[in-house]
Amino acid sequence: MPLRLAPTFAQALAGADRPLAGMWVCSGSPLVAEICAGAGLDWLLIDAEHSPNGLESILAQLQAISGYPAQALVRPPVNDPVLIKQYLDLGVQNLLIPMVDSVADARAAVAATRYPPEGVRGVGSALARAARWNRVPDYLATAGATVSVTVQIESTTAVDAVGDILAVDGVDAIFVGPSDLAASMGLLGRQEHPRVRTAVEHCLEAAATAGKPAGVNAFTPSTARSYLDSGASFILVGADVALLARGSEALAAAFIPAADDGTPGSY
C-alpha cells in the first residue's frame, strides 16, 4: 500500500502564522513523550546529546508521538554521518544538529541527509522505517524533501559565521543555544547576560536577513517573549525532566516539614 510521509518541521514553519512553541523530551520514555505530544505544543525535541536516548528509545518515542499533531525533532549527540544515517533510517524527518561552528560543519550536516551524488547518506530504504519499508513511492528520489535540517548556533565562532552558515543550501533553519554560547563567552551559567542576549539577537537578525527561520532555547518566560518579539520563529520553553523535578519538589515542599538546614525532612 503506498504511503505518504508527514510534512517536515521546515514545512510547518513555512506554513505557520505565528511562532511555534515546543519543549525538550529528555527522559527516554515513550510514555512521557506521548504525554507531552498530547499537551497541545507545536513541537517536541527528543534529545540524544545530553539525555539517555539510543536508537531503540528514539524509535519508540517517534512511534508514540506519531499519533499526535506535534512535530518531532531529534538532536543527535554529534554531527556524524553514520549516526545521522541511522536516525534517518529510523524515520527521523527533522534533525537538530549540535555544535555547528562553520560552513564546513553545516555542509557536512546537510550531506549526511542526502543520497549521492548530492550527499553521502547510505542507501538502505528497503530495510528501513524511513521509507516505510519501500511503501513510500519513489522514496530514493524524493528523500531529501522529506527531511529538514536545523543547525545549532552555540559558540562565538558560530555567531561570527552565522550569515555564511545560513547561506548553506539545505540548511532550513538555525537554533541558538544560549547556555553553550554563554560558556564559550566565558559566562558559564549566565545565559541571561546582556552579551549573550545581544549575540542571540544578532543571530535572529541574520536569519531574518537570510529569509530563514531561527529558534532559541529560553526557559524563562520573560526571556522567551523577548526573543519572540525580536523575531524568533520557534522556541523551546521547557523540558519534561525539569517539569517533573520542579513539580515533585513543590509537592515535597508543600507536604513535608523542612529540617533545620532548610531541606525537606525525607531527604
mmCIF file of C-alpha atoms in Angstrom:
data_model
loop_
_atom_site.group_PDB
_atom_site.id
_atom_site.type_symbol
_atom_site.label_atom_id
_atom_site.label_comp_id
_atom_site.label_asym_id
_atom_site.label_seq_id
_atom_site.Cartn_x
_atom_site.Cartn_y
_atom_site.Cartn_z
ATOM 1 C CA MET A 1 0.000 0.000 0.000
ATOM 2 C CA PRO A 2 1.513 3.385 -0.966
ATOM 3 C CA LEU A 3 2.146 5.686 1.993
ATOM 4 C CA ARG A 4 2.918 9.389 2.333
ATOM 5 C CA LEU A 5 5.223 10.834 4.971
ATOM 6 C CA ALA A 6 4.226 13.716 7.222
ATOM 7 C CA PRO A 7 5.238 17.305 6.389
ATOM 8 C CA THR A 8 8.606 18.352 7.795
ATOM 9 C CA PHE A 9 9.303 20.895 10.505
ATOM 10 C CA ALA A 10 10.582 23.279 7.830
ATOM 11 C CA GLN A 11 7.244 23.000 6.049
ATOM 12 C CA ALA A 12 5.388 23.563 9.312
ATOM 13 C CA LEU A 13 7.419 26.714 9.958
ATOM 14 C CA ALA A 14 6.777 27.967 6.434
ATOM 15 C CA GLY A 15 3.027 27.492 6.840
ATOM 16 C CA ALA A 16 2.725 28.892 10.364
ATOM 17 C CA ASP A 17 1.063 32.224 11.105
ATOM 18 C CA ARG A 18 2.801 32.510 14.494
ATOM 19 C CA PRO A 19 5.976 31.294 16.204
ATOM 20 C CA LEU A 20 5.966 27.612 17.117
ATOM 21 C CA ALA A 21 6.408 26.661 20.781
ATOM 22 C CA GLY A 22 7.925 23.394 21.905
ATOM 23 C CA MET A 23 9.630 21.511 24.714
ATOM 24 C CA TRP A 24 12.517 19.139 25.311
ATOM 25 C CA VAL A 25 11.798 15.420 25.715
ATOM 26 C CA CYS A 26 14.776 14.086 27.647
ATOM 27 C CA SER A 27 13.535 11.203 29.800
ATOM 28 C CA GLY A 28 13.987 8.493 27.172
ATOM 29 C CA SER A 29 10.452 7.291 27.878
ATOM 30 C CA PRO A 30 7.926 6.843 25.052
ATOM 31 C CA LEU A 31 5.139 7.151 27.625
ATOM 32 C CA VAL A 32 6.394 10.577 28.708
ATOM 33 C CA ALA A 33 6.889 11.550 25.063
ATOM 34 C CA GLU A 34 3.279 10.654 24.304
ATOM 35 C CA ILE A 35 2.016 12.647 27.282
ATOM 36 C CA CYS A 36 3.961 15.663 26.038
ATOM 37 C CA ALA A 37 2.799 15.121 22.456
ATOM 38 C CA GLY A 38 -0.818 15.446 23.554
ATOM 39 C CA ALA A 39 -0.277 18.651 25.506
ATOM 40 C CA GLY A 40 -1.017 20.982 22.597
ATOM 41 C CA LEU A 41 2.517 22.196 21.920
ATOM 42 C CA ASP A 42 3.674 22.593 18.337
ATOM 43 C CA TRP A 43 6.867 20.547 18.521
ATOM 44 C CA LEU A 44 8.979 18.280 20.695
ATOM 45 C CA LEU A 45 12.743 17.867 20.722
ATOM 46 C CA ILE A 46 13.927 14.341 21.501
ATOM 47 C CA ASP A 47 17.442 14.887 22.808
ATOM 48 C CA ALA A 48 20.271 12.373 22.468
ATOM 49 C CA GLU A 49 23.133 14.770 23.183
ATOM 50 C CA HIS A 50 22.590 15.205 26.923
ATOM 51 C CA SER A 51 19.921 12.567 27.566
ATOM 52 C CA PRO A 52 19.798 8.747 27.812
ATOM 53 C CA ASN A 53 18.481 8.140 24.299
ATOM 54 C CA GLY A 54 19.703 5.463 21.909
ATOM 55 C CA LEU A 55 18.306 4.164 18.625
ATOM 56 C CA GLU A 56 15.672 1.967 20.229
ATOM 57 C CA SER A 57 14.313 4.630 22.578
ATOM 58 C CA ILE A 58 14.257 7.254 19.812
ATOM 59 C CA LEU A 59 12.288 4.870 17.589
ATOM 60 C CA ALA A 60 9.785 4.158 20.367
ATOM 61 C CA GLN A 61 9.305 7.876 21.010
ATOM 62 C CA LEU A 62 8.808 8.639 17.317
ATOM 63 C CA GLN A 63 6.114 5.982 17.241
ATOM 64 C CA ALA A 64 4.491 7.369 20.399
ATOM 65 C CA ILE A 65 4.428 10.922 19.049
ATOM 66 C CA SER A 66 3.278 9.987 15.544
ATOM 67 C CA GLY A 67 -0.391 9.822 16.513
ATOM 68 C CA TYR A 68 -0.425 13.492 17.537
ATOM 69 C CA PRO A 69 -0.065 16.729 15.560
ATOM 70 C CA ALA A 70 3.135 17.821 17.334
ATOM 71 C CA GLN A 71 6.256 17.849 15.159
ATOM 72 C CA ALA A 72 9.121 15.640 16.380
ATOM 73 C CA LEU A 73 12.728 16.832 16.081
ATOM 74 C CA VAL A 74 15.696 14.744 17.157
ATOM 75 C CA ARG A 75 19.094 16.023 18.259
ATOM 76 C CA PRO A 76 21.968 13.583 17.804
ATOM 77 C CA PRO A 77 24.968 13.805 20.123
ATOM 78 C CA VAL A 78 27.317 14.747 17.293
ATOM 79 C CA ASN A 79 27.343 15.823 13.652
ATOM 80 C CA ASP A 80 28.276 12.372 12.389
ATOM 81 C CA PRO A 81 27.153 10.909 9.031
ATOM 82 C CA VAL A 82 26.926 7.339 10.304
ATOM 83 C CA LEU A 83 24.726 8.261 13.250
ATOM 84 C CA ILE A 84 22.605 10.606 11.128
ATOM 85 C CA LYS A 85 22.129 7.779 8.595
ATOM 86 C CA GLN A 86 20.824 5.542 11.363
ATOM 87 C CA TYR A 87 18.473 8.246 12.645
ATOM 88 C CA LEU A 88 17.088 8.863 9.159
ATOM 89 C CA ASP A 89 16.550 5.158 8.613
ATOM 90 C CA LEU A 90 14.590 5.055 11.890
ATOM 91 C CA GLY A 91 12.210 7.575 10.349
ATOM 92 C CA VAL A 92 13.566 10.791 11.833
ATOM 93 C CA GLN A 93 12.469 13.546 9.460
ATOM 94 C CA ASN A 94 13.639 16.579 11.421
ATOM 95 C CA LEU A 95 17.180 16.896 12.724
ATOM 96 C CA LEU A 96 18.705 19.478 15.050
ATOM 97 C CA ILE A 97 22.463 19.192 14.598
ATOM 98 C CA PRO A 98 24.528 20.434 17.574
ATOM 99 C CA MET A 99 27.736 22.452 17.622
ATOM 100 C CA VAL A 100 27.725 23.679 14.028
ATOM 101 C CA ASP A 101 30.502 26.267 14.050
ATOM 102 C CA SER A 102 31.283 26.728 10.366
ATOM 103 C CA VAL A 103 30.132 26.441 6.786
ATOM 104 C CA ALA A 104 32.016 23.138 6.570
ATOM 105 C CA ASP A 105 30.075 21.779 9.565
ATOM 106 C CA ALA A 106 26.784 22.891 8.042
ATOM 107 C CA ARG A 107 27.582 21.370 4.667
ATOM 108 C CA ALA A 108 28.556 18.095 6.351
ATOM 109 C CA ALA A 109 25.230 18.001 8.202
ATOM 110 C CA VAL A 110 23.257 18.521 5.005
ATOM 111 C CA ALA A 111 25.352 15.986 3.064
ATOM 112 C CA ALA A 112 24.625 13.356 5.705
ATOM 113 C CA THR A 113 20.901 13.665 4.925
ATOM 114 C CA ARG A 114 21.199 13.388 1.131
ATOM 115 C CA TYR A 115 21.809 10.374 -1.067
ATOM 116 C CA PRO A 116 24.662 10.541 -3.608
ATOM 117 C CA PRO A 117 25.520 12.450 -5.679
ATOM 118 C CA GLU A 118 24.182 15.328 -3.535
ATOM 119 C CA GLY A 119 25.396 13.776 -0.279
ATOM 120 C CA VAL A 120 26.810 10.748 1.485
ATOM 121 C CA ARG A 121 23.787 9.013 3.028
ATOM 122 C CA GLY A 122 23.986 5.250 2.714
ATOM 123 C CA VAL A 123 21.198 3.511 0.804
ATOM 124 C CA GLY A 124 19.050 1.068 2.757
ATOM 125 C CA SER A 125 15.473 2.230 2.341
ATOM 126 C CA ALA A 126 14.087 -1.244 1.647
ATOM 127 C CA LEU A 127 15.141 -2.214 5.175
ATOM 128 C CA ALA A 128 14.135 0.997 6.934
ATOM 129 C CA ARG A 129 11.178 2.696 8.554
ATOM 130 C CA ALA A 130 12.210 5.921 6.755
ATOM 131 C CA ALA A 131 10.619 4.647 3.526
ATOM 132 C CA ARG A 132 8.128 2.531 5.473
ATOM 133 C CA TRP A 133 9.951 -0.461 4.013
ATOM 134 C CA ASN A 134 9.571 0.787 0.428
ATOM 135 C CA ARG A 135 5.900 1.665 0.877
ATOM 136 C CA VAL A 136 6.613 5.363 0.218
ATOM 137 C CA PRO A 137 6.596 5.721 -3.577
ATOM 138 C CA ASP A 138 9.828 6.913 -5.175
ATOM 139 C CA TYR A 139 11.459 7.446 -1.776
ATOM 140 C CA LEU A 140 15.048 7.393 -3.033
ATOM 141 C CA ALA A 141 14.393 10.215 -5.487
ATOM 142 C CA THR A 142 12.412 12.350 -3.035
ATOM 143 C CA ALA A 143 14.047 11.565 0.323
ATOM 144 C CA GLY A 144 15.779 14.942 0.605
ATOM 145 C CA ALA A 145 12.416 16.696 0.563
ATOM 146 C CA THR A 146 11.182 14.567 3.482
ATOM 147 C CA VAL A 147 13.957 15.769 5.828
ATOM 148 C CA SER A 148 14.551 19.142 7.464
ATOM 149 C CA VAL A 149 17.930 20.235 8.808
ATOM 150 C CA THR A 150 18.206 22.758 11.618
ATOM 151 C CA VAL A 151 21.725 23.581 12.791
ATOM 152 C CA GLN A 152 22.594 24.764 16.262
ATOM 153 C CA ILE A 153 24.487 28.008 16.800
ATOM 154 C CA GLU A 154 26.073 27.756 20.236
ATOM 155 C CA SER A 155 29.542 29.300 20.184
ATOM 156 C CA THR A 156 31.121 32.645 19.445
ATOM 157 C CA THR A 157 32.713 31.057 16.386
ATOM 158 C CA ALA A 158 29.290 30.078 15.081
ATOM 159 C CA VAL A 159 27.843 33.515 15.844
ATOM 160 C CA ASP A 160 30.649 35.122 13.835
ATOM 161 C CA ALA A 161 29.905 32.782 10.904
ATOM 162 C CA VAL A 162 26.108 32.742 11.204
ATOM 163 C CA GLY A 163 25.448 34.601 7.959
ATOM 164 C CA ASP A 164 27.567 32.165 5.950
ATOM 165 C CA ILE A 165 26.036 29.161 7.748
ATOM 166 C CA LEU A 166 22.544 30.411 6.906
ATOM 167 C CA ALA A 167 23.543 30.633 3.241
ATOM 168 C CA VAL A 168 24.381 26.902 3.024
ATOM 169 C CA ASP A 169 21.952 25.164 0.692
ATOM 170 C CA GLY A 170 19.932 22.614 2.634
ATOM 171 C CA VAL A 171 20.117 24.396 5.990
ATOM 172 C CA ASP A 172 16.438 25.014 6.687
ATOM 173 C CA ALA A 173 16.775 26.884 9.983
ATOM 174 C CA ILE A 174 19.127 27.764 12.817
ATOM 175 C CA PHE A 175 18.590 27.245 16.527
ATOM 176 C CA VAL A 176 20.546 29.272 19.070
ATOM 177 C CA GLY A 177 21.656 27.628 22.326
ATOM 178 C CA PRO A 178 22.336 30.363 24.887
ATOM 179 C CA SER A 179 23.795 28.016 27.513
ATOM 180 C CA ASP A 180 26.747 26.782 25.456
ATOM 181 C CA LEU A 181 27.028 30.197 23.839
ATOM 182 C CA ALA A 182 27.415 31.771 27.275
ATOM 183 C CA ALA A 183 30.071 29.192 28.188
ATOM 184 C CA SER A 184 32.028 29.962 25.015
ATOM 185 C CA MET A 185 31.976 33.644 26.009
ATOM 186 C CA GLY A 186 33.425 32.910 29.453
ATOM 187 C CA LEU A 187 29.995 33.351 31.049
ATOM 188 C CA LEU A 188 29.222 29.794 32.129
ATOM 189 C CA GLY A 189 25.699 29.545 33.563
ATOM 190 C CA ARG A 190 24.889 33.163 32.699
ATOM 191 C CA GLN A 191 22.767 32.813 29.591
ATOM 192 C CA GLU A 192 20.770 35.923 30.581
ATOM 193 C CA HIS A 193 23.896 38.102 30.432
ATOM 194 C CA PRO A 194 23.460 41.123 28.112
ATOM 195 C CA ARG A 195 26.364 39.999 25.901
ATOM 196 C CA VAL A 196 24.741 36.619 25.378
ATOM 197 C CA ARG A 197 21.365 38.138 24.615
ATOM 198 C CA THR A 198 22.958 40.540 22.160
ATOM 199 C CA ALA A 199 24.625 37.623 20.364
ATOM 200 C CA VAL A 200 21.306 35.742 20.193
ATOM 201 C CA GLU A 201 19.563 38.779 18.780
ATOM 202 C CA HIS A 202 22.346 39.160 16.200
ATOM 203 C CA CYS A 203 21.606 35.615 15.014
ATOM 204 C CA LEU A 204 17.876 36.336 14.835
ATOM 205 C CA GLU A 205 18.586 39.403 12.709
ATOM 206 C CA ALA A 206 20.919 37.434 10.433
ATOM 207 C CA ALA A 207 18.245 34.779 9.912
ATOM 208 C CA ALA A 208 15.648 37.428 9.076
ATOM 209 C CA THR A 209 18.023 38.910 6.522
ATOM 210 C CA ALA A 210 18.617 35.460 5.013
ATOM 211 C CA GLY A 211 14.906 34.700 4.948
ATOM 212 C CA LYS A 212 15.266 31.592 7.089
ATOM 213 C CA PRO A 213 13.653 30.701 10.436
ATOM 214 C CA ALA A 214 15.589 30.986 13.689
ATOM 215 C CA GLY A 215 14.749 29.458 17.035
ATOM 216 C CA VAL A 216 16.013 29.863 20.597
ATOM 217 C CA ASN A 217 16.081 27.852 23.800
ATOM 218 C CA ALA A 218 14.606 30.009 26.595
ATOM 219 C CA PHE A 219 13.045 28.548 29.735
ATOM 220 C CA THR A 220 12.486 31.920 31.423
ATOM 221 C CA PRO A 221 9.101 33.213 30.177
ATOM 222 C CA SER A 222 10.165 36.859 30.005
ATOM 223 C CA THR A 223 13.277 35.938 28.005
ATOM 224 C CA ALA A 224 11.273 33.709 25.697
ATOM 225 C CA ARG A 225 8.801 36.503 24.977
ATOM 226 C CA SER A 226 11.654 38.937 24.396
ATOM 227 C CA TYR A 227 13.222 36.645 21.800
ATOM 228 C CA LEU A 228 9.837 36.132 20.161
ATOM 229 C CA ASP A 229 9.464 39.902 19.974
ATOM 230 C CA SER A 230 12.925 40.007 18.360
ATOM 231 C CA GLY A 231 11.813 37.690 15.576
ATOM 232 C CA ALA A 232 12.288 34.088 16.756
ATOM 233 C CA SER A 233 10.204 31.754 14.597
ATOM 234 C CA PHE A 234 10.260 28.880 17.079
ATOM 235 C CA ILE A 235 11.208 28.431 20.691
ATOM 236 C CA LEU A 236 11.754 25.790 23.372
ATOM 237 C CA VAL A 237 10.125 26.769 26.647
ATOM 238 C CA GLY A 238 10.568 23.774 28.945
ATOM 239 C CA ALA A 239 11.634 20.161 29.405
ATOM 240 C CA ASP A 240 9.875 17.040 30.616
ATOM 241 C CA VAL A 241 12.547 16.240 33.219
ATOM 242 C CA ALA A 242 12.665 19.824 34.516
ATOM 243 C CA LEU A 243 8.885 19.949 34.890
ATOM 244 C CA LEU A 244 8.929 16.677 36.809
ATOM 245 C CA ALA A 245 11.830 17.788 39.021
ATOM 246 C CA ARG A 246 10.301 21.152 39.918
ATOM 247 C CA GLY A 247 6.788 19.735 40.289
ATOM 248 C CA SER A 248 7.885 16.933 42.619
ATOM 249 C CA GLU A 249 9.976 19.402 44.644
ATOM 250 C CA ALA A 250 6.913 21.606 45.041
ATOM 251 C CA LEU A 251 4.909 18.658 46.366
ATOM 252 C CA ALA A 252 7.656 17.834 48.863
ATOM 253 C CA ALA A 253 7.891 21.452 49.993
ATOM 254 C CA ALA A 254 4.120 21.656 50.431
ATOM 255 C CA PHE A 255 3.631 18.497 52.472
ATOM 256 C CA ILE A 256 6.927 17.626 54.201
ATOM 257 C CA PRO A 257 8.256 19.841 57.009
ATOM 258 C CA ALA A 258 11.708 21.227 56.354
ATOM 259 C CA ALA A 259 14.633 20.193 58.554
ATOM 260 C CA ASP A 260 16.683 22.792 60.427
ATOM 261 C CA ASP A 261 19.026 23.193 57.460
ATOM 262 C CA GLY A 262 16.099 24.043 55.188
ATOM 263 C CA THR A 263 15.950 20.714 53.344
ATOM 264 C CA PRO A 264 12.817 18.567 53.386
ATOM 265 C CA GLY A 265 12.893 16.024 56.195
ATOM 266 C CA SER A 266 12.663 12.997 53.926
ATOM 267 C CA TYR A 267 15.876 13.810 52.015
#
